[in-house]
Short mmCIF file of C-alpha atoms and ligand atoms in Angstrom, two decimals:
data_model
loop_
_atom_site.label_atom_id
_atom_site.label_comp_id
_atom_site.label_asym_id
_atom_site.label_seq_id
_atom_site.Cartn_x
_atom_site.Cartn_y
_atom_site.Cartn_z
CA MET A 106 0.00 0.00 0.00
CA GLN A 107 1.56 3.28 -1.05
CA LEU A 108 0.93 6.06 1.48
CA THR A 109 0.22 8.88 -1.00
CA ASP A 110 -3.40 10.08 -0.56
CA LYS A 111 -4.18 7.26 1.90
CA VAL A 112 -6.25 8.15 4.99
CA ILE A 113 -4.45 7.12 8.16
CA ILE A 114 -5.83 7.43 11.70
CA ILE A 115 -3.21 7.81 14.44
CA THR A 116 -4.38 7.60 18.06
CA GLY A 117 -2.30 9.54 20.54
CA GLY A 118 -1.31 11.60 17.50
CA CYS A 119 -0.68 14.97 19.13
CA GLN A 120 2.73 14.31 20.71
CA GLY A 121 5.64 11.91 21.06
CA LEU A 122 5.74 8.92 18.71
CA GLY A 123 2.24 9.61 17.40
CA ARG A 124 3.08 13.11 16.21
CA SER A 125 6.38 11.93 14.77
CA MET A 126 4.59 9.25 12.74
CA ALA A 127 1.99 11.80 11.62
CA GLU A 128 4.65 14.18 10.28
CA TYR A 129 6.59 11.31 8.66
CA PHE A 130 3.47 10.06 6.85
CA ALA A 131 2.50 13.62 5.85
CA GLY A 132 5.93 13.79 4.20
CA LYS A 133 4.90 10.72 2.19
CA GLY A 134 1.64 12.37 1.07
CA ALA A 135 -0.78 10.58 3.42
CA LYS A 136 -3.94 12.25 4.78
CA LEU A 137 -3.98 12.26 8.57
CA ALA A 138 -6.77 11.89 11.12
CA LEU A 139 -5.17 12.62 14.47
CA VAL A 140 -6.94 11.38 17.60
CA ASP A 141 -6.09 12.56 21.11
CA LEU A 142 -7.34 14.25 24.28
CA ASN A 143 -5.82 17.76 24.01
CA GLN A 144 -7.24 20.14 21.38
CA GLU A 145 -4.36 22.65 21.55
CA LYS A 146 -1.71 19.99 20.96
CA LEU A 147 -3.86 18.41 18.25
CA ASP A 148 -4.10 21.79 16.49
CA ALA A 149 -0.31 22.10 16.51
CA ALA A 150 0.16 18.57 15.14
CA VAL A 151 -2.46 19.10 12.42
CA ALA A 152 -0.75 22.38 11.43
CA ALA A 153 2.62 20.60 11.18
CA CYS A 154 1.09 17.99 8.84
CA LYS A 155 -0.70 20.61 6.73
CA ALA A 156 2.60 22.48 6.37
CA LYS A 157 3.81 19.43 4.42
CA GLY A 158 0.96 19.98 1.93
CA VAL A 159 -1.51 17.27 3.00
CA GLU A 160 -5.02 17.21 4.43
CA ALA A 161 -5.10 16.68 8.20
CA ARG A 162 -7.89 16.84 10.78
CA SER A 163 -8.13 16.45 14.54
CA TYR A 164 -10.54 14.34 16.57
CA LEU A 165 -10.94 14.71 20.32
CA CYS A 166 -11.65 11.18 21.52
CA ASN A 167 -10.91 8.96 24.50
CA VAL A 168 -9.96 5.62 22.92
CA ALA A 169 -11.20 3.75 26.01
CA ASP A 170 -14.77 5.03 25.51
CA GLU A 171 -16.85 2.86 23.16
CA GLU A 172 -19.32 5.57 22.16
CA GLN A 173 -16.58 8.15 21.49
CA VAL A 174 -14.60 5.69 19.35
CA THR A 175 -17.64 4.68 17.27
CA HIS A 176 -18.49 8.34 16.71
CA MET A 177 -14.88 9.27 15.85
CA VAL A 178 -14.52 6.51 13.24
CA ALA A 179 -17.84 7.46 11.58
CA ARG A 180 -16.74 11.11 11.43
CA VAL A 181 -13.34 10.27 9.91
CA ALA A 182 -15.05 8.16 7.22
CA ASP A 183 -17.51 10.99 6.48
CA ASP A 184 -14.81 13.69 6.44
CA PHE A 185 -12.33 11.82 4.22
CA GLY A 186 -14.60 9.33 2.38
CA ALA A 187 -12.28 6.41 3.22
CA ILE A 188 -10.04 4.89 5.92
CA HIS A 189 -6.99 2.95 4.75
CA GLY A 190 -4.89 2.70 7.90
CA LEU A 191 -4.93 2.88 11.69
CA ILE A 192 -2.07 3.17 14.16
CA ASN A 193 -3.10 2.24 17.69
CA ASN A 194 -0.47 4.35 19.42
CA ALA A 195 -2.27 6.04 22.37
CA GLY A 196 -0.90 4.72 25.63
CA ILE A 197 -0.30 5.56 29.26
CA LEU A 198 2.04 4.42 32.03
CA ARG A 199 1.02 3.95 35.69
CA ASP A 200 4.12 2.09 36.87
CA GLY A 201 4.51 0.55 40.31
CA LEU A 202 5.53 -2.68 41.98
CA LEU A 203 2.83 -5.27 42.64
CA LEU A 204 3.92 -5.10 46.31
CA LYS A 205 6.48 -2.92 48.05
CA VAL A 206 7.63 -3.14 51.63
CA LYS A 207 9.48 -0.11 53.00
CA ASP A 208 10.16 0.60 56.66
CA GLY A 209 7.78 -2.23 57.57
CA GLU A 210 4.95 -0.67 55.53
CA MET A 211 3.42 -2.55 52.59
CA THR A 212 2.00 -0.73 49.57
CA LYS A 213 0.29 -2.44 46.63
CA MET A 214 -0.45 -1.63 43.01
CA THR A 215 -4.02 -0.35 43.17
CA LEU A 216 -6.88 -1.68 41.10
CA ALA A 217 -7.25 1.85 39.67
CA GLN A 218 -3.59 1.74 38.52
CA TRP A 219 -4.20 -1.64 36.86
CA GLN A 220 -7.55 -0.70 35.31
CA ALA A 221 -6.47 2.67 33.87
CA VAL A 222 -3.67 1.07 31.86
CA ILE A 223 -5.80 -1.88 30.71
CA ASP A 224 -8.60 0.50 29.67
CA VAL A 225 -6.43 2.74 27.47
CA ASN A 226 -3.64 0.41 26.29
CA LEU A 227 -5.70 -2.75 25.68
CA THR A 228 -9.44 -1.94 25.54
CA GLY A 229 -8.66 1.21 23.52
CA VAL A 230 -6.79 -0.86 20.94
CA PHE A 231 -9.68 -3.37 20.79
CA LEU A 232 -12.31 -0.67 20.30
CA CYS A 233 -10.40 1.30 17.64
CA THR A 234 -9.45 -1.85 15.72
CA ARG A 235 -12.99 -3.25 15.82
CA GLU A 236 -14.60 -0.02 14.60
CA VAL A 237 -11.97 0.79 11.96
CA ALA A 238 -11.93 -2.78 10.60
CA ALA A 239 -15.75 -2.75 10.42
CA LYS A 240 -15.63 0.53 8.48
CA MET A 241 -12.93 -0.81 6.13
CA VAL A 242 -15.12 -3.85 5.40
CA GLU A 243 -18.19 -1.61 4.90
CA LEU A 244 -16.24 0.68 2.53
CA ASN A 245 -14.68 -2.36 0.83
CA ASN A 246 -11.26 -0.73 0.60
CA GLY A 247 -9.10 -3.12 2.69
CA GLY A 248 -6.27 -1.56 4.67
CA ALA A 249 -3.63 -2.05 7.34
CA ILE A 250 -3.62 -1.67 11.12
CA ILE A 251 -0.51 -1.22 13.27
CA ASN A 252 -0.55 -1.74 17.03
CA ILE A 253 2.18 -0.20 19.15
CA SER A 254 3.21 -2.79 21.74
CA SER A 255 6.48 -2.61 23.74
CA ILE A 256 9.40 -4.83 24.65
CA SER A 257 7.82 -4.69 28.12
CA ARG A 258 5.28 -7.22 26.83
CA ALA A 259 7.78 -9.89 27.87
CA GLY A 260 7.32 -8.77 31.50
CA ASN A 261 9.13 -5.88 33.18
CA VAL A 262 9.62 -5.01 36.83
CA GLY A 263 7.24 -2.25 37.95
CA GLN A 264 4.96 -2.73 34.95
CA THR A 265 2.46 -5.49 35.82
CA ASN A 266 -0.35 -3.47 34.24
CA TYR A 267 1.59 -2.15 31.24
CA SER A 268 3.27 -5.48 30.42
CA ALA A 269 -0.09 -7.30 30.56
CA ALA A 270 -1.71 -4.75 28.24
CA LYS A 271 1.17 -4.76 25.74
CA ALA A 272 1.28 -8.60 25.74
CA GLY A 273 -2.47 -8.58 25.12
CA VAL A 274 -2.00 -6.18 22.23
CA ALA A 275 0.66 -8.46 20.68
CA ALA A 276 -1.59 -11.55 20.99
CA ALA A 277 -4.61 -9.69 19.59
CA THR A 278 -2.47 -8.53 16.65
CA VAL A 279 -1.88 -12.15 15.60
CA THR A 280 -5.55 -13.05 16.12
CA TRP A 281 -6.78 -10.09 14.06
CA ALA A 282 -4.23 -10.71 11.29
CA LYS A 283 -5.68 -14.22 10.92
CA GLU A 284 -9.33 -13.12 11.19
CA LEU A 285 -9.19 -10.03 8.96
CA ALA A 286 -6.95 -11.25 6.12
CA ARG A 287 -10.05 -12.46 4.25
CA TYR A 288 -11.23 -8.84 4.09
CA GLY A 289 -7.93 -7.56 2.71
CA ILE A 290 -6.89 -6.09 6.08
CA ARG A 291 -3.37 -6.64 7.41
CA VAL A 292 -2.62 -6.26 11.14
CA ALA A 293 0.90 -5.99 12.56
CA GLY A 294 2.69 -4.57 15.57
CA ILE A 295 5.79 -2.66 16.57
CA ALA A 296 7.48 -3.28 19.92
CA PRO A 297 9.72 -0.30 20.68
CA GLY A 298 12.44 -0.35 23.29
CA PHE A 299 13.55 2.95 24.86
CA ILE A 300 12.84 5.78 22.44
CA GLU A 301 13.94 9.41 22.72
CA THR A 302 10.86 11.34 23.83
CA GLU A 303 10.42 14.38 26.07
CA MET A 304 10.05 12.07 29.04
CA THR A 305 13.13 9.95 28.43
CA LEU A 306 15.23 13.00 27.42
CA GLY A 307 14.18 14.64 30.72
CA MET A 308 15.84 11.87 32.72
CA LYS A 309 18.98 12.58 34.76
CA PRO A 310 22.21 12.00 32.73
CA GLU A 311 23.32 9.22 35.13
CA ALA A 312 20.00 7.40 34.76
CA LEU A 313 20.13 7.83 30.97
CA GLU A 314 23.70 6.51 30.87
CA LYS A 315 22.73 3.48 32.99
CA MET A 316 19.78 2.76 30.71
CA THR A 317 21.62 3.09 27.40
CA SER A 318 24.64 1.10 28.58
CA GLY A 319 22.48 -2.06 28.52
CA ILE A 320 21.46 -1.49 24.91
CA PRO A 321 23.84 -3.18 22.40
CA LEU A 322 23.64 -0.13 20.08
CA LYS A 323 24.39 2.12 23.13
CA ARG A 324 21.68 4.65 22.39
CA MET A 325 17.93 5.10 22.54
CA GLY A 326 15.87 4.78 19.37
CA LYS A 327 14.68 7.89 17.57
CA PRO A 328 10.95 8.55 16.97
CA GLU A 329 11.66 8.74 13.20
CA GLU A 330 13.01 5.17 13.38
CA ILE A 331 9.64 4.00 14.72
CA ALA A 332 7.85 6.04 12.04
CA HIS A 333 10.10 4.44 9.40
CA SER A 334 9.07 0.98 10.69
CA ALA A 335 5.39 1.90 10.57
CA ALA A 336 5.78 3.13 6.97
CA TYR A 337 7.55 -0.15 6.10
CA ILE A 338 4.62 -2.16 7.48
CA PHE A 339 2.07 -0.10 5.56
CA GLU A 340 4.06 -0.26 2.35
CA ASN A 341 4.93 -3.98 2.44
CA ASP A 342 1.79 -5.89 1.43
CA TYR A 343 3.22 -9.25 2.59
CA TYR A 344 3.70 -8.14 6.22
CA THR A 345 0.99 -9.25 8.66
CA GLY A 346 0.58 -10.99 12.02
CA ARG A 347 4.10 -10.13 13.23
CA ILE A 348 5.55 -7.80 15.82
CA LEU A 349 8.56 -5.81 14.65
CA GLU A 350 11.09 -5.42 17.48
CA MET A 351 12.66 -1.95 17.52
CA ASP A 352 14.89 -1.97 20.58
CA GLY A 353 18.51 -1.62 19.44
CA GLY A 354 19.07 -5.24 20.49
CA LEU A 355 17.85 -4.77 24.08
CA ARG A 356 15.83 -7.65 25.53
CA ILE A 357 13.84 -7.21 28.70
N1 LIG B 415 8.49 6.24 24.31
C1 LIG B 415 8.95 5.01 24.44
O1 LIG B 415 10.12 4.79 24.75
C2 LIG B 415 8.04 3.84 24.19
C3 LIG B 415 6.71 4.01 23.88
N2 LIG B 415 5.91 2.91 23.65
C4 LIG B 415 4.51 3.07 23.30
O2 LIG B 415 4.40 4.00 22.23
C5 LIG B 415 3.17 4.71 22.33
C6 LIG B 415 3.45 6.20 22.31
O3 LIG B 415 4.31 6.53 23.40
P1 LIG B 415 4.90 8.01 23.64
O4 LIG B 415 4.84 8.79 22.40
O5 LIG B 415 6.18 7.83 24.33
O6 LIG B 415 3.83 8.52 24.71
P2 LIG B 415 3.24 9.99 24.97
O7 LIG B 415 2.73 9.98 26.36
O8 LIG B 415 4.20 11.03 24.56
O9 LIG B 415 2.01 10.04 23.95
C7 LIG B 415 0.88 9.25 24.13
C8 LIG B 415 -0.31 10.01 23.59
O10 LIG B 415 -1.49 9.22 23.82
C9 LIG B 415 -2.51 10.08 24.25
N3 LIG B 415 -3.52 9.37 25.02
C10 LIG B 415 -3.37 8.83 26.25
N4 LIG B 415 -4.53 8.30 26.66
C11 LIG B 415 -5.42 8.49 25.66
C12 LIG B 415 -6.79 8.17 25.50
N5 LIG B 415 -7.48 7.55 26.48
N6 LIG B 415 -7.40 8.51 24.36
C13 LIG B 415 -6.71 9.15 23.37
N7 LIG B 415 -5.43 9.49 23.47
C14 LIG B 415 -4.79 9.16 24.60
C15 LIG B 415 -1.79 11.12 25.12
O11 LIG B 415 -2.59 12.27 25.31
C16 LIG B 415 -0.53 11.35 24.32
O12 LIG B 415 -0.68 12.39 23.39
C17 LIG B 415 2.50 4.21 23.60
O13 LIG B 415 1.57 3.21 23.28
C18 LIG B 415 3.65 3.63 24.41
O14 LIG B 415 3.21 2.66 25.29
C19 LIG B 415 6.40 1.65 23.69
C20 LIG B 415 7.71 1.43 24.00
C21 LIG B 415 8.62 2.50 24.27
C1 LIG B 416 10.22 0.01 29.34
C2 LIG B 416 9.81 0.35 27.94
C3 LIG B 416 10.94 0.26 26.96
C4 LIG B 416 9.20 1.72 27.90
C5 LIG B 416 9.88 2.84 28.29
C6 LIG B 416 9.27 4.09 28.21
C7 LIG B 416 8.00 4.21 27.74
C8 LIG B 416 7.34 5.55 27.63
O1 LIG B 416 8.02 6.56 27.92
O2 LIG B 416 6.16 5.63 27.23
C9 LIG B 416 7.31 3.08 27.34
O3 LIG B 416 6.04 3.18 26.87
C10 LIG B 416 7.92 1.82 27.40
O4 LIG B 416 7.28 0.73 26.95
#
């Protein structure tokens, strides 16, 4: 699938990896539907895409809310007349140990901490994929869906909730690739390692050094390298049902 003139929805598209992918795809001539929670940041991301000469629109939508997702997908289809691609990128972190004992006091990961991450990072991916795939079938134009997982899906200390959600996303990716192939829809994933974002760049130099020293390539990934992988998946019509590892060789 060539990206020129294709309509791509990116959730969490107003900052970080989502915005980087939006600008990268705009550079390839794609039309962007950016989904997020902050109108001001969405406006800035849409403007950056338009500056590259493509059509771009913003959609305020909580991906964990079924009604909002259904409404958003219908609006994108009405506004653009087609949907060819979706990147399920929106995600949150609520890290913490399952149990922690300090000075004789025990604290636990709360149910709210668990549920918030499952709602956005797993249920949100389910809802967006279901609605977009249904619309692709209805419009009979096929397409491709990319789910952003994480190397944490293998299990990572302090990330019970996040690891479970990202493992769920990886398993669902394989399931949907098998189920949706008959409709001309490919589904694949990307599992990034540590990527340079505002948050990671804001870390103390010692902590950054400690983190990157364990990565064989001795550096974090760049957002454009994730965008490049997403473009590869869209453009390669034989890629489906697999998770592309983008971690510089790091294994958690
Ligand atoms: N940055 C990294 O090193 C890594 C990131 N990832 C994954 O990549 C994706 C993007 O991460 P970053 O760009 O670093 O994060 P970020 O926090 O910069 O961006 C995430 C975006 O998702 C949006 N969002 C959160 N909840 C939402 C909801 N309920 N509905 C709609 N939008 C929502 C946020 O407003 C934000 O704009 C996430 O899924 C994350 O888990 C995976 C591995 C490594
Ligand atoms: C632990 C993994 C590599 C990780 C690190 C940082 C973020 C982030 O800043 O959003 C992640 O989402 C991760 O999966």
